[in-house]
Short mmCIF file of C-alpha atoms and ligand atoms in Angstrom, two decimals:
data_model
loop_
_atom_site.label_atom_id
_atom_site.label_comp_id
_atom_site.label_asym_id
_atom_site.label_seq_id
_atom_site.Cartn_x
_atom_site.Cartn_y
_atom_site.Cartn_z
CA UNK A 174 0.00 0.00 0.00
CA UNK A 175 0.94 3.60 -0.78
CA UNK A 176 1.91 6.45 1.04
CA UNK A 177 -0.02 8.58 -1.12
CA UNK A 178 -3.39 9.86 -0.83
CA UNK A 179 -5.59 6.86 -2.80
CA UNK A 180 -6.46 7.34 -6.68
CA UNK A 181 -10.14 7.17 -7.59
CA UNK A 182 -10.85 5.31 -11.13
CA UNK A 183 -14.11 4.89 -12.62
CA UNK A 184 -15.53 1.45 -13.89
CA UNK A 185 -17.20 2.01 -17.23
CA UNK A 186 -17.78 2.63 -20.89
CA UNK A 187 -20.12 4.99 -20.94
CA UNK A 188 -19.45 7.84 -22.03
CA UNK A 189 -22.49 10.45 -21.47
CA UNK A 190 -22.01 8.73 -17.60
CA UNK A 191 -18.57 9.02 -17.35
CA UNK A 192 -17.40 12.14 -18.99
CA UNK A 193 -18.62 14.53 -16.63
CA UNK A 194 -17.73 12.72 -13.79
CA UNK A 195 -14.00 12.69 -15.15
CA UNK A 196 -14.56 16.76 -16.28
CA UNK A 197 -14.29 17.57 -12.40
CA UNK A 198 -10.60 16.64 -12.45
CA UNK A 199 -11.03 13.95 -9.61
CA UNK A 200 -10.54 10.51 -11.58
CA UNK A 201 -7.74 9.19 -12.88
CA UNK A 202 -8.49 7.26 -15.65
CA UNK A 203 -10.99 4.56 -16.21
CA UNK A 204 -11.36 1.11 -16.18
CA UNK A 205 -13.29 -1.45 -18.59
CA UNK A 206 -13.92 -5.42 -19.08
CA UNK A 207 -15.93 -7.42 -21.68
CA UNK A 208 -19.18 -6.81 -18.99
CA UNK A 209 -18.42 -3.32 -18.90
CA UNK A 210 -18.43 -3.06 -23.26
CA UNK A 211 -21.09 -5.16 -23.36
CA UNK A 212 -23.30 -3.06 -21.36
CA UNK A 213 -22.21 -0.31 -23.12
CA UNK A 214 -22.94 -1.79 -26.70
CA UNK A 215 -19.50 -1.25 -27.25
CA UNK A 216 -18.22 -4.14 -30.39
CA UNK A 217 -14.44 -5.06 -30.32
CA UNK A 218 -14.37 -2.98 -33.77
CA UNK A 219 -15.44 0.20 -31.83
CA UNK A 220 -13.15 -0.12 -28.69
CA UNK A 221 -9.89 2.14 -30.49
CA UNK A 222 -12.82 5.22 -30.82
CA UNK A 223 -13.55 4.37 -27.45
CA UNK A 224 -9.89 4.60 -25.72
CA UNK A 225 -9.86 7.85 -27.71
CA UNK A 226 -13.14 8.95 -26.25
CA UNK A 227 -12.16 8.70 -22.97
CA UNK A 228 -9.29 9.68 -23.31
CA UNK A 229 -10.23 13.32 -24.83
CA UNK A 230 -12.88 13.17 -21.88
CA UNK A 231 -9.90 13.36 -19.79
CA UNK A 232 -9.14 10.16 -18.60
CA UNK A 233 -5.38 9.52 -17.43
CA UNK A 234 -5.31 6.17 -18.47
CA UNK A 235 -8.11 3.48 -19.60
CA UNK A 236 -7.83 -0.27 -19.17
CA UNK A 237 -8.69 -2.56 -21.26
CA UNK A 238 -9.13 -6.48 -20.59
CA UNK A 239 -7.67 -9.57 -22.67
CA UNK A 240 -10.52 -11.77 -23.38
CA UNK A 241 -8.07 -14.45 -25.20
CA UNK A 242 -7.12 -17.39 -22.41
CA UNK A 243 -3.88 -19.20 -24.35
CA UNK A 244 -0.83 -17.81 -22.82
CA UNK A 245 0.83 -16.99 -26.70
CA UNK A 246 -2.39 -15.56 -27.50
CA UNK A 247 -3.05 -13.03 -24.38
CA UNK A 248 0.53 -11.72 -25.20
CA UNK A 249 -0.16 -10.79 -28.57
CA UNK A 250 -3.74 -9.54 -27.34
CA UNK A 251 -2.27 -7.54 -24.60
CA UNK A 252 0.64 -6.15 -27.42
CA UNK A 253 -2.40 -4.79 -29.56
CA UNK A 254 -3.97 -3.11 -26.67
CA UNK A 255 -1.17 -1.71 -25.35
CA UNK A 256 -0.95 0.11 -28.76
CA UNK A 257 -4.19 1.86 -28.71
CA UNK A 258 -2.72 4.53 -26.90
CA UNK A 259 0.81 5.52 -24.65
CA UNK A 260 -1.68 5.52 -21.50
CA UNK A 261 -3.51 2.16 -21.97
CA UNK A 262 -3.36 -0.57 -18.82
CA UNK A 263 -3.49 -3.95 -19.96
CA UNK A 264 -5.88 -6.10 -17.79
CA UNK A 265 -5.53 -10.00 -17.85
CA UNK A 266 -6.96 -12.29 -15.75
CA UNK A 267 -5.42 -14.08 -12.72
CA UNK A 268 -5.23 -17.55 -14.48
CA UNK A 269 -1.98 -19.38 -15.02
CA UNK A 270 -2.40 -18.68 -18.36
CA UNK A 271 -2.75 -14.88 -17.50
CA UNK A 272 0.00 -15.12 -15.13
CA UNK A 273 2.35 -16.52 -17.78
CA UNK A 274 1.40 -14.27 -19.88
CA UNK A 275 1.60 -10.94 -17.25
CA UNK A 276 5.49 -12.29 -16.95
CA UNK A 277 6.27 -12.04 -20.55
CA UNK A 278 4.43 -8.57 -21.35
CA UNK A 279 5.73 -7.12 -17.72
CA UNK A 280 9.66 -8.02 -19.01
CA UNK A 281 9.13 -6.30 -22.80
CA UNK A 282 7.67 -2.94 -20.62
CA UNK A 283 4.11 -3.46 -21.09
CA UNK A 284 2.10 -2.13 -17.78
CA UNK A 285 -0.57 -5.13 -16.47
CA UNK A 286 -3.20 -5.39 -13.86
CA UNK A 287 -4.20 -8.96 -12.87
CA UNK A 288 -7.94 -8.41 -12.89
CA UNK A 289 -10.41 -10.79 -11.12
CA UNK A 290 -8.22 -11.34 -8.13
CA UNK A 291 -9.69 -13.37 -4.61
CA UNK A 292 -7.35 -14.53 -2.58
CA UNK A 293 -4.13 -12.76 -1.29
CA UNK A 294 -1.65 -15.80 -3.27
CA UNK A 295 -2.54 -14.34 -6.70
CA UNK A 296 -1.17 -11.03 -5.55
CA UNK A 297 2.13 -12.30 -4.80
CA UNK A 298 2.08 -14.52 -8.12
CA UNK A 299 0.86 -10.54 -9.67
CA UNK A 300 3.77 -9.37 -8.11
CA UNK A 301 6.32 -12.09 -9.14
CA UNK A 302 5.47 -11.59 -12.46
CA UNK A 303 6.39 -8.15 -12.31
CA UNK A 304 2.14 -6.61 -13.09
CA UNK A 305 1.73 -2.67 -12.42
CA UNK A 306 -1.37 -3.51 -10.17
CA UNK A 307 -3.60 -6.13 -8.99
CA UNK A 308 -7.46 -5.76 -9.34
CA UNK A 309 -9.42 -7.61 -6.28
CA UNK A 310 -13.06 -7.67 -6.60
CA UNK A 311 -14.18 -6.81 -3.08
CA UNK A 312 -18.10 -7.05 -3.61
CA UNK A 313 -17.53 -10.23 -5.40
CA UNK A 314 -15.34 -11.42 -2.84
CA UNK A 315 -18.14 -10.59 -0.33
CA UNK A 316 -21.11 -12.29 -2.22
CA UNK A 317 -19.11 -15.35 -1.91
CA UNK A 318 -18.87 -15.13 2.00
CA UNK A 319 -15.25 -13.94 1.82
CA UNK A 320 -14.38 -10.70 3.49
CA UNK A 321 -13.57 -8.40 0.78
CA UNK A 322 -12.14 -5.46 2.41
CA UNK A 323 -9.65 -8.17 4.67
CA UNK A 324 -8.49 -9.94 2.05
CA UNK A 325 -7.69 -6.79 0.47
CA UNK A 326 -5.55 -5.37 3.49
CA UNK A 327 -3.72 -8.46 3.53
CA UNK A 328 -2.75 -8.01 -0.30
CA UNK A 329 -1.90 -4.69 0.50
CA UNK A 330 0.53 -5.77 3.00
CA UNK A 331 1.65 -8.40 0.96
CA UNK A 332 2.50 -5.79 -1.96
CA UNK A 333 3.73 -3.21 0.26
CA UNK A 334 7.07 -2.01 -0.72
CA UNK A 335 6.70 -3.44 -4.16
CA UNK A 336 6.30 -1.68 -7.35
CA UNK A 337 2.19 -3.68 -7.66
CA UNK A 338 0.03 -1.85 -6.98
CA UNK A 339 -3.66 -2.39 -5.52
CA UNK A 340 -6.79 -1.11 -7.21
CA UNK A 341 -9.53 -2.16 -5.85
CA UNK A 342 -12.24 -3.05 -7.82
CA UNK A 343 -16.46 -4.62 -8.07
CA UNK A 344 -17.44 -1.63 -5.36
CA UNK A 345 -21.07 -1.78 -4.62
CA UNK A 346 -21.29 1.28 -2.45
CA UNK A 347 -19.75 4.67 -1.46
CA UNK A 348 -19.15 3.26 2.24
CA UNK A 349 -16.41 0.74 0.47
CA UNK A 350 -15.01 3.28 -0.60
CA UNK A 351 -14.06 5.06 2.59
CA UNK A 352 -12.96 2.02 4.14
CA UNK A 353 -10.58 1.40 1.50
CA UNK A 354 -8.83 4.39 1.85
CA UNK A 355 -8.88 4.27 5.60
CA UNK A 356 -6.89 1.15 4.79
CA UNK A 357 -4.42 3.14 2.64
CA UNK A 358 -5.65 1.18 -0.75
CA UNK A 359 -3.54 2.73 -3.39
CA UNK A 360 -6.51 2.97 -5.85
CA UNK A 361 -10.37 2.08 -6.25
CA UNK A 362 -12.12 1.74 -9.13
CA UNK A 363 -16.10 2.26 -9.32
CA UNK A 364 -19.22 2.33 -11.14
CA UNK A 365 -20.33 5.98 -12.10
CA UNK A 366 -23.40 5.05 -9.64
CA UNK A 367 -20.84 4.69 -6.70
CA UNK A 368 -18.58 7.67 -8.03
CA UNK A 369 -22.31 10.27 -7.98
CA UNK A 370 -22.94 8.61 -4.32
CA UNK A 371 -19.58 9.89 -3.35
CA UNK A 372 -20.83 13.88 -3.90
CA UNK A 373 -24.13 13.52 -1.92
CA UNK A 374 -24.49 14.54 1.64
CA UNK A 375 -27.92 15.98 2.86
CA UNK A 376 -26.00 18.19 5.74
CA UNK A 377 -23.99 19.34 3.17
CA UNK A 378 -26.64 20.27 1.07
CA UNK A 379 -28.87 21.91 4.32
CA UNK A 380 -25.57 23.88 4.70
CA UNK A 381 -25.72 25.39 1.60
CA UNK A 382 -29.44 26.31 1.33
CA UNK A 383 -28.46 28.22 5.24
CA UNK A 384 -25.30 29.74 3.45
CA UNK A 385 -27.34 31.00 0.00
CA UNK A 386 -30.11 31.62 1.54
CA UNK A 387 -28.41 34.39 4.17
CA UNK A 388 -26.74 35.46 1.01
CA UNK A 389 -29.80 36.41 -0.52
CA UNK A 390 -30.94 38.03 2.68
CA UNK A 391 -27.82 40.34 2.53
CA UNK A 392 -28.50 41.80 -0.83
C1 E4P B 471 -12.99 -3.83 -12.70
O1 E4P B 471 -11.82 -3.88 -12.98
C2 E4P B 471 -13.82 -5.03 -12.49
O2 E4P B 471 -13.89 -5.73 -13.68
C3 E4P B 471 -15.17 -4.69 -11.98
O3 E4P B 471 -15.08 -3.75 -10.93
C4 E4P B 471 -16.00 -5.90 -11.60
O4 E4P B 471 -17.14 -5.42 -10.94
P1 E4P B 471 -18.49 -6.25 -10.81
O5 E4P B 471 -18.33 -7.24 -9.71
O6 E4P B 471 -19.52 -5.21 -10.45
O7 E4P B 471 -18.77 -6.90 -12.13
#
C-alpha cells in the first residue's frame, strides 16, 4: 500500500455517464472489461474510438481487458492493446495462463493489472510476475462469504514495498469506498453510480441552502 493519498478510477464505458464525472478533475483514468463493453454496446471494432473517447474526456489512463485465455495468445492480445494509446493498462486475468502471460508482457515494458483477483496468493504470483497492479473484486469477494475489504488489506501488506500496486475493484457502495482508503488502498475503481454517491451529503446540502439563503438576505 501507498503512502499517497488513494487514486479514484471509474468502472465504465459509458461515455455520457462518465465524462462529466472525469470533467471535475477527480478521476484518474478509467477502467473497462468485456461486462463493462457489453453493457455499453460497445463491439471489439469500436473499442480504439472508445480509448480515444475517454481519453479526450480526460481520462489519465483506460484499461482494457484480454478476453483471449492461451498464454501466446493473451501476449499478442495484450501487445495490440497496449498500442491503442501511450496511457492504456493492460488487464488479464489471474489464471496461469494470464500469469504466464503478465510475466512475458511485464519483461518487454508493457504495464498489467491482474484483474479478477480473490485470494491474497494471486497477488504475490501478480507481483512475481512483475504486473503494475492487482485488481481484487471486493463485492464479489463478499457475495461469496469472503471478506472483501480483509483480504484486500492483507494483499496490500503483501504488496507493500513493491512496485504492484492495488486497485480495488467490483465496489457496490460509497461506504467501500471510505474504508478502503482508511486502509491506505492505493486505488479504487467504481461504477459511475458509486462515483455520484460519493458527492451527496444531505447536511452538506442543508448547509448550503443556510449559506445561499443568508446570502440572498444580505443583498
Ligand atoms: C474492474 O476492474 C472489475 O472488472 C469490476 O469492478 C468488476 O465489478 P463487478 O463485480 O460489479 O462486475
Amino acid at each position: 500500500m501507498g503512502e499517497q493519498p488513494m487514486k479514484l478510477y471509474l468502472d465504465s464505458a459509458d461515455i455520457p455517464a462518465v465524462a462529466p464525472l472525469l470533467h471535475t478533475g477527480l478521476f484518474e483514468g478509467v477502467t473497462t472489461n468485456p461486462l463493462i463493453l457489453q453493457r455499453a454496446g460497445v463491439a471489439p471494432a469500436h473499442l480504439p474510438t472508445l480509448v480515444q473517447e475517454l481519453i479526450d474526456a480526460g481520462a489519465g489512463s483506460v484499461f482494457v481487458q484480454a478476453v483471449e485465455s492461451d498464454t501466446d495468445e493473451i501476449v499478442a492480445e495484450g501487445r495490440r492493446i497496449v498500442a491503442l494509446g501511450s496511457n492504456v493498462i493492460v488487464k488479464v486475468p489471474a489464471t496461469r495462463q494470464g500469469f504466464a502471460a503478465t510475466a512475458r508482457l511485464a519483461h518487454d515494458g508493457v504495464p498489467v493489472l491482474v484483474t479478477a483477483v480473490y485470494h491474497v496468493r494471486q497477488a504475490i504470483l501478480a507481483n512475481s510476475a512483475g504486473a503494475w497492479g492487482i485488481a481484487p473484486y471486493v463485492g464479489r469477494m463478499d457475495d461469496a462469504g469472503r471478506d472483501g475489504l480483509r483480504q484486500v488489506e492483507q494483499m496490500g501488506a503483501v504488496l507493500h514495498g513493491s512496485e504492484t500496486r492495488v486497485l480495488a475493484a467490483s465496489i457496490r457502495n460509497a461506504d467501500v469506498v471510505h474504508e478502503l482508503a482508511l486502509q491506505h488502498c492505493d486505488a479504487v475503481t467504481m461504477s459511475t453510480a458509486v462515483a455520484e454517491a460519493l458527492f451527496i451529503d444531505h447536511l452538506t446540502d442543508r448547509a448550503v441552502a443556510e449559506f445561499t439563503e443568508a446570502a440572498r438576505a444580505l443583498t
